[in-house]
Backbone as numpy.savetxt, mean C-alpha at the origin, in Angstrom:
# Nx Ny Nz CAx CAy CAz Cx Cy Cz
4.06 14.92 14.09 4.37 13.51 14.79 5.39 14.34 15.84
5.16 13.02 17.03 5.37 13.44 18.79 6.63 13.15 18.17
7.70 14.00 19.14 9.44 13.58 19.24 10.27 12.19 18.99
9.35 11.16 20.21 10.13 9.82 20.04 10.12 9.44 18.94
8.80 9.75 18.44 7.93 8.95 16.60 9.37 10.00 16.24
9.71 10.51 15.45 10.69 10.96 14.57 11.79 11.24 14.41
12.50 10.78 15.95 13.25 10.63 16.07 13.76 8.79 16.27
12.62 8.14 16.11 12.56 6.24 15.41 12.46 6.10 13.95
11.74 7.62 13.88 11.79 7.04 12.27 13.31 8.22 11.52
14.02 9.00 12.12 15.18 9.27 11.94 15.96 8.54 11.93
16.14 7.18 13.29 17.41 6.47 13.39 16.81 5.07 12.26
15.53 4.85 12.11 15.47 3.84 11.32 15.97 4.53 9.79
15.26 5.53 9.57 16.41 5.27 7.78 17.75 5.94 7.95
18.56 6.63 9.11 19.13 6.38 9.19 20.46 5.17 8.65
19.14 4.34 9.90 20.06 2.53 9.65 20.12 2.04 7.95
19.17 2.20 7.80 18.88 2.39 6.44 19.36 2.34 4.87
19.94 3.49 5.37 21.37 4.22 4.65 22.52 3.90 4.49
23.16 3.71 5.50 24.24 3.38 5.90 24.12 1.68 5.88
23.61 0.91 5.97 23.12 -0.67 5.69 22.72 -1.02 4.76
22.36 -0.83 4.04 21.54 -0.89 3.05 21.82 -0.16 1.65
22.38 0.10 1.13 22.87 1.69 -0.02 21.62 1.56 -1.03
21.27 0.31 -1.26 20.45 -0.15 -2.45 18.96 0.82 -1.91
18.61 0.75 -0.84 17.20 1.35 -0.61 17.26 2.99 -0.13
17.26 3.49 -1.27 17.56 4.58 -1.14 16.19 5.24 -1.92
15.86 7.01 -1.65 14.93 7.87 -2.58 15.34 7.97 -3.37
13.79 7.66 -4.90 12.47 7.85 -4.04 12.32 6.36 -4.12
11.12 6.46 -2.13 11.05 5.11 -1.94 9.49 4.66 -2.63
9.78 3.08 -3.24 8.41 2.80 -3.59 7.59 1.57 -2.78
6.32 2.58 -2.30 5.67 1.80 -1.00 4.37 0.72 -1.53
4.64 -0.61 -1.75 3.73 -1.63 -1.94 2.59 -1.41 -1.04
0.85 -1.61 -2.15 0.13 -0.96 -0.69 -0.68 -2.26 -1.12
-1.36 -3.27 -0.45 -1.99 -4.46 -0.23 -3.72 -4.03 0.37
-4.53 -4.72 -0.13 -5.74 -4.46 0.30 -6.14 -4.61 1.77
-5.50 -5.21 1.96 -6.41 -4.88 3.76 -5.87 -3.25 3.94
-4.43 -3.23 3.85 -4.22 -1.89 4.66 -5.22 -0.89 4.31
-5.75 -0.64 2.55 -5.89 -0.10 2.29 -7.67 0.30 3.17
-7.80 -0.58 3.08 -9.18 -1.05 3.66 -9.54 -0.55 5.19
-8.43 -0.99 5.61 -8.30 -0.33 6.95 -7.89 1.25 6.72
-7.32 1.75 6.31 -6.91 3.11 6.38 -8.32 4.05 6.12
-8.60 3.12 5.14 -10.39 4.23 4.96 -11.24 3.68 6.12
-10.57 2.86 6.98 -11.89 2.68 7.68 -11.35 3.55 8.67
-10.58 3.96 9.39 -9.95 4.70 10.14 -9.20 6.08 9.68
-10.16 6.01 8.60 -9.99 7.69 7.78 -8.37 8.33 8.20
-6.89 7.56 8.06 -5.73 7.67 8.28 -5.55 8.73 6.76
-4.80 9.19 6.91 -4.39 10.34 5.33 -3.26 9.65 5.32
-3.54 8.96 4.46 -2.15 7.74 3.81 -0.22 8.48 3.56
-0.87 8.96 2.78 0.38 10.34 2.29 1.08 11.90 3.06
0.27 11.84 4.21 1.15 12.96 5.33 1.58 11.70 6.14
0.95 10.53 6.66 1.75 9.69 7.18 3.34 9.34 6.91
3.39 8.74 5.67 4.47 8.18 5.00 5.26 9.41 4.75
4.75 10.69 4.08 5.48 11.60 4.31 6.38 12.23 5.84
5.69 12.14 6.49 6.10 11.98 8.44 6.80 11.25 8.65
6.48 9.62 7.93 7.54 8.66 8.54 8.91 8.51 7.91
8.32 9.38 6.51 9.81 9.06 5.66 10.59 10.47 5.69
10.21 11.40 6.70 10.92 12.73 6.72 11.01 13.70 5.34
10.11 13.56 4.74 9.30 14.10 3.39 10.38 13.54 2.30
11.09 12.67 2.18 11.46 11.84 1.04 10.63 11.33 0.08
11.25 11.87 -1.08 10.55 10.94 -2.01 9.88 10.08 -2.39
8.05 9.49 -2.25 7.72 8.50 -2.58 6.98 8.20 -3.39
6.83 7.08 -3.82 5.84 6.45 -4.53 4.56 5.40 -4.02
3.62 5.15 -4.22 2.61 4.45 -3.74 2.35 3.36 -5.14
2.52 2.47 -4.85 2.06 1.65 -6.42 0.94 0.60 -5.72
0.19 -0.28 -6.46 -0.86 -1.44 -5.98 -0.72 -2.38 -7.15
-1.00 -3.34 -6.70 -1.44 -4.89 -7.59 -2.82 -4.74 -8.54
-2.19 -4.88 -9.80 -3.81 -5.33 -10.63 -4.77 -5.98 -9.94
-3.92 -6.96 -8.97 -4.22 -8.04 -8.59 -5.92 -7.62 -6.77
-4.63 -6.68 -6.65 -5.47 -6.09 -4.80 -6.31 -5.59 -5.27
-6.60 -5.22 -6.43 -7.52 -3.99 -7.55 -8.86 -4.79 -7.43
-8.37 -6.34 -8.27 -9.28 -7.28 -8.58 -9.97 -7.79 -7.40
-9.65 -7.77 -6.72 -9.51 -8.52 -5.18 -10.61 -7.68 -4.35
-10.42 -5.89 -4.10 -11.20 -4.81 -4.12 -12.53 -4.80 -4.45
-12.37 -4.84 -6.01 -13.84 -4.82 -6.77 -14.46 -5.46 -6.67
-13.75 -7.22 -6.50 -15.19 -8.70 -6.44 -15.39 -8.32 -4.62
-14.70 -7.61 -3.43 -14.93 -8.11 -1.87 -16.16 -6.36 -2.28
-16.34 -5.65 -2.84 -17.19 -4.48 -2.53 -18.24 -4.92 -3.21
-17.90 -6.07 -4.38 -19.64 -6.33 -4.91 -20.41 -7.71 -3.87
-19.25 -8.04 -3.51 -19.83 -9.09 -2.67 -20.98 -8.05 -1.58
-19.92 -7.31 -0.64 -20.30 -6.14 0.36 -22.38 -6.11 0.21
-21.64 -5.34 -1.43 -23.00 -4.57 -1.73 -24.44 -5.72 -1.92
-23.59 -6.84 -2.57 -24.79 -7.62 -2.01 -25.25 -8.24 -1.17
-24.32 -8.41 -0.19 -24.93 -8.22 1.49 -25.29 -7.37 1.80
-25.26 -6.17 2.08 -25.75 -4.90 2.89 -27.54 -4.99 1.99
-27.41 -4.95 0.66 -29.03 -5.07 0.05 -29.73 -6.04 0.50
-29.18 -7.44 0.71 -30.21 -8.38 1.62 -30.57 -8.05 3.02
-29.91 -7.37 3.37 -30.18 -7.39 4.62 -31.01 -5.82 4.84
-30.65 -5.30 3.97 -31.49 -3.54 3.56 -30.58 -2.63 5.28
-29.51 -3.17 5.62 -28.86 -2.52 6.37 -27.95 -0.78 5.45
-28.22 -0.02 5.94 -27.05 1.18 5.68 -26.38 2.14 6.88
-24.94 0.50 6.19 -23.78 1.43 7.49 -23.13 1.42 6.29
-21.83 2.22 7.05 -20.56 2.91 6.43 -20.19 1.99 6.44
-20.48 1.39 6.79 -18.92 -0.13 5.80 -19.63 -0.98 4.75
-20.53 -0.89 4.50 -20.64 -1.42 2.89 -20.06 -0.77 2.04
-19.29 0.45 1.67 -18.99 1.34 0.30 -16.92 0.78 1.01
-16.38 0.51 1.65 -15.34 0.15 2.31 -14.64 0.34 1.84
-14.96 -1.14 0.71 -13.93 -1.62 -0.50 -13.86 -0.96 -1.59
-15.05 -0.70 -1.41 -14.96 0.68 -3.50 -14.11 1.35 -3.24
-14.26 2.01 -1.69 -13.55 3.50 -1.36 -12.08 2.79 -1.00
-11.53 1.74 -0.98 -10.51 1.09 -1.47 -9.74 1.13 -2.69
-10.58 0.79 -3.30 -10.10 0.41 -5.00 -9.84 2.19 -5.52
-11.69 2.64 -4.89 -10.46 4.06 -5.73 -9.71 4.70 -5.47
-9.23 4.66 -3.84 -7.58 5.59 -3.79 -7.18 4.59 -4.40
-7.24 3.19 -4.58 -6.38 2.42 -5.17 -6.27 2.84 -6.98
-6.96 3.07 -7.69 -6.84 3.36 -8.87 -6.73 5.00 -9.04
-7.14 5.99 -8.11 -6.86 7.42 -8.23 -5.60 7.91 -7.81
-5.27 7.62 -6.82 -3.76 7.85 -5.83 -2.29 7.10 -6.36
-2.36 6.36 -6.46 -0.97 4.86 -6.58 -0.90 4.73 -8.07
0.10 4.30 -8.55 0.61 3.75 -9.26 0.08 2.07 -9.47
-0.21 1.73 -11.06 -0.65 0.26 -11.08 0.58 -0.58 -11.33
0.52 -1.70 -10.74 1.70 -2.78 -11.24 0.80 -3.90 -12.19
1.37 -3.69 -13.44 0.77 -5.15 -13.94 1.02 -6.32 -13.85
1.36 -7.36 -14.00 1.33 -8.60 -13.41 2.40 -9.07 -14.01
3.03 -8.67 -15.35 4.20 -9.03 -16.44 5.51 -8.08 -16.06
5.20 -6.61 -15.17 5.70 -5.33 -14.78 6.41 -6.07 -13.64
6.74 -7.71 -12.89 7.07 -7.34 -11.14 7.85 -7.85 -11.16
8.94 -7.56 -10.70 10.24 -7.34 -11.03 10.54 -9.37 -10.10
11.37 -9.71 -10.64 11.69 -11.12 -9.96 13.13 -10.58 -8.58
12.67 -11.50 -7.78 14.19 -10.89 -7.30 15.20 -11.95 -7.54
16.95 -11.02 -7.15 17.74 -11.66 -7.70 18.18 -13.20 -7.23
17.62 -13.88 -6.19 17.77 -14.69 -5.63 17.40 -15.85 -6.79
15.81 -15.37 -7.01 15.41 -16.19 -8.61 16.27 -16.39 -9.70
16.86 -15.27 -10.11 17.22 -15.70 -11.37 18.86 -16.08 -11.35
19.79 -16.14 -10.00 20.65 -16.47 -9.89 20.69 -18.15 -10.07
19.61 -18.82 -9.47 18.97 -21.14 -9.28 18.98 -20.74 -10.50
17.69 -19.85 -11.49 17.86 -19.91 -12.78 19.06 -20.23 -13.63
19.83 -19.71 -13.44 20.82 -19.28 -14.17 21.88 -20.75 -13.67
21.74 -20.99 -12.82 23.02 -22.27 -12.74 22.38 -23.77 -12.39
21.15 -23.68 -13.22 20.49 -24.70 -13.29 21.10 -25.38 -15.15
């Protein structure tokens, strides 16, 4: 990482350490489908980039079950579209690769395990 970006990362992490004490290592990173597909398309080594950006602090990547279902649906529709056109394009398998990355490298969040925000809990208790 270049000196300027490393310095900016250090300053940002220091800001959150001081002003948001509840945000601390190990960081939890939630990845969505669009991010996974673009990182596969651009061949970005996600874990190396996250480690550099977070200054080698501990982190865990998460992906929602609904994201995996969306990527599965998109990969099937992309495979059907490329089989109709007989085009052996490198992009026909991006969705399947992104889904496989989510399955292999990330922890999966089930819908019933998604935490609610504290604001929602307070509003429900006041009613």
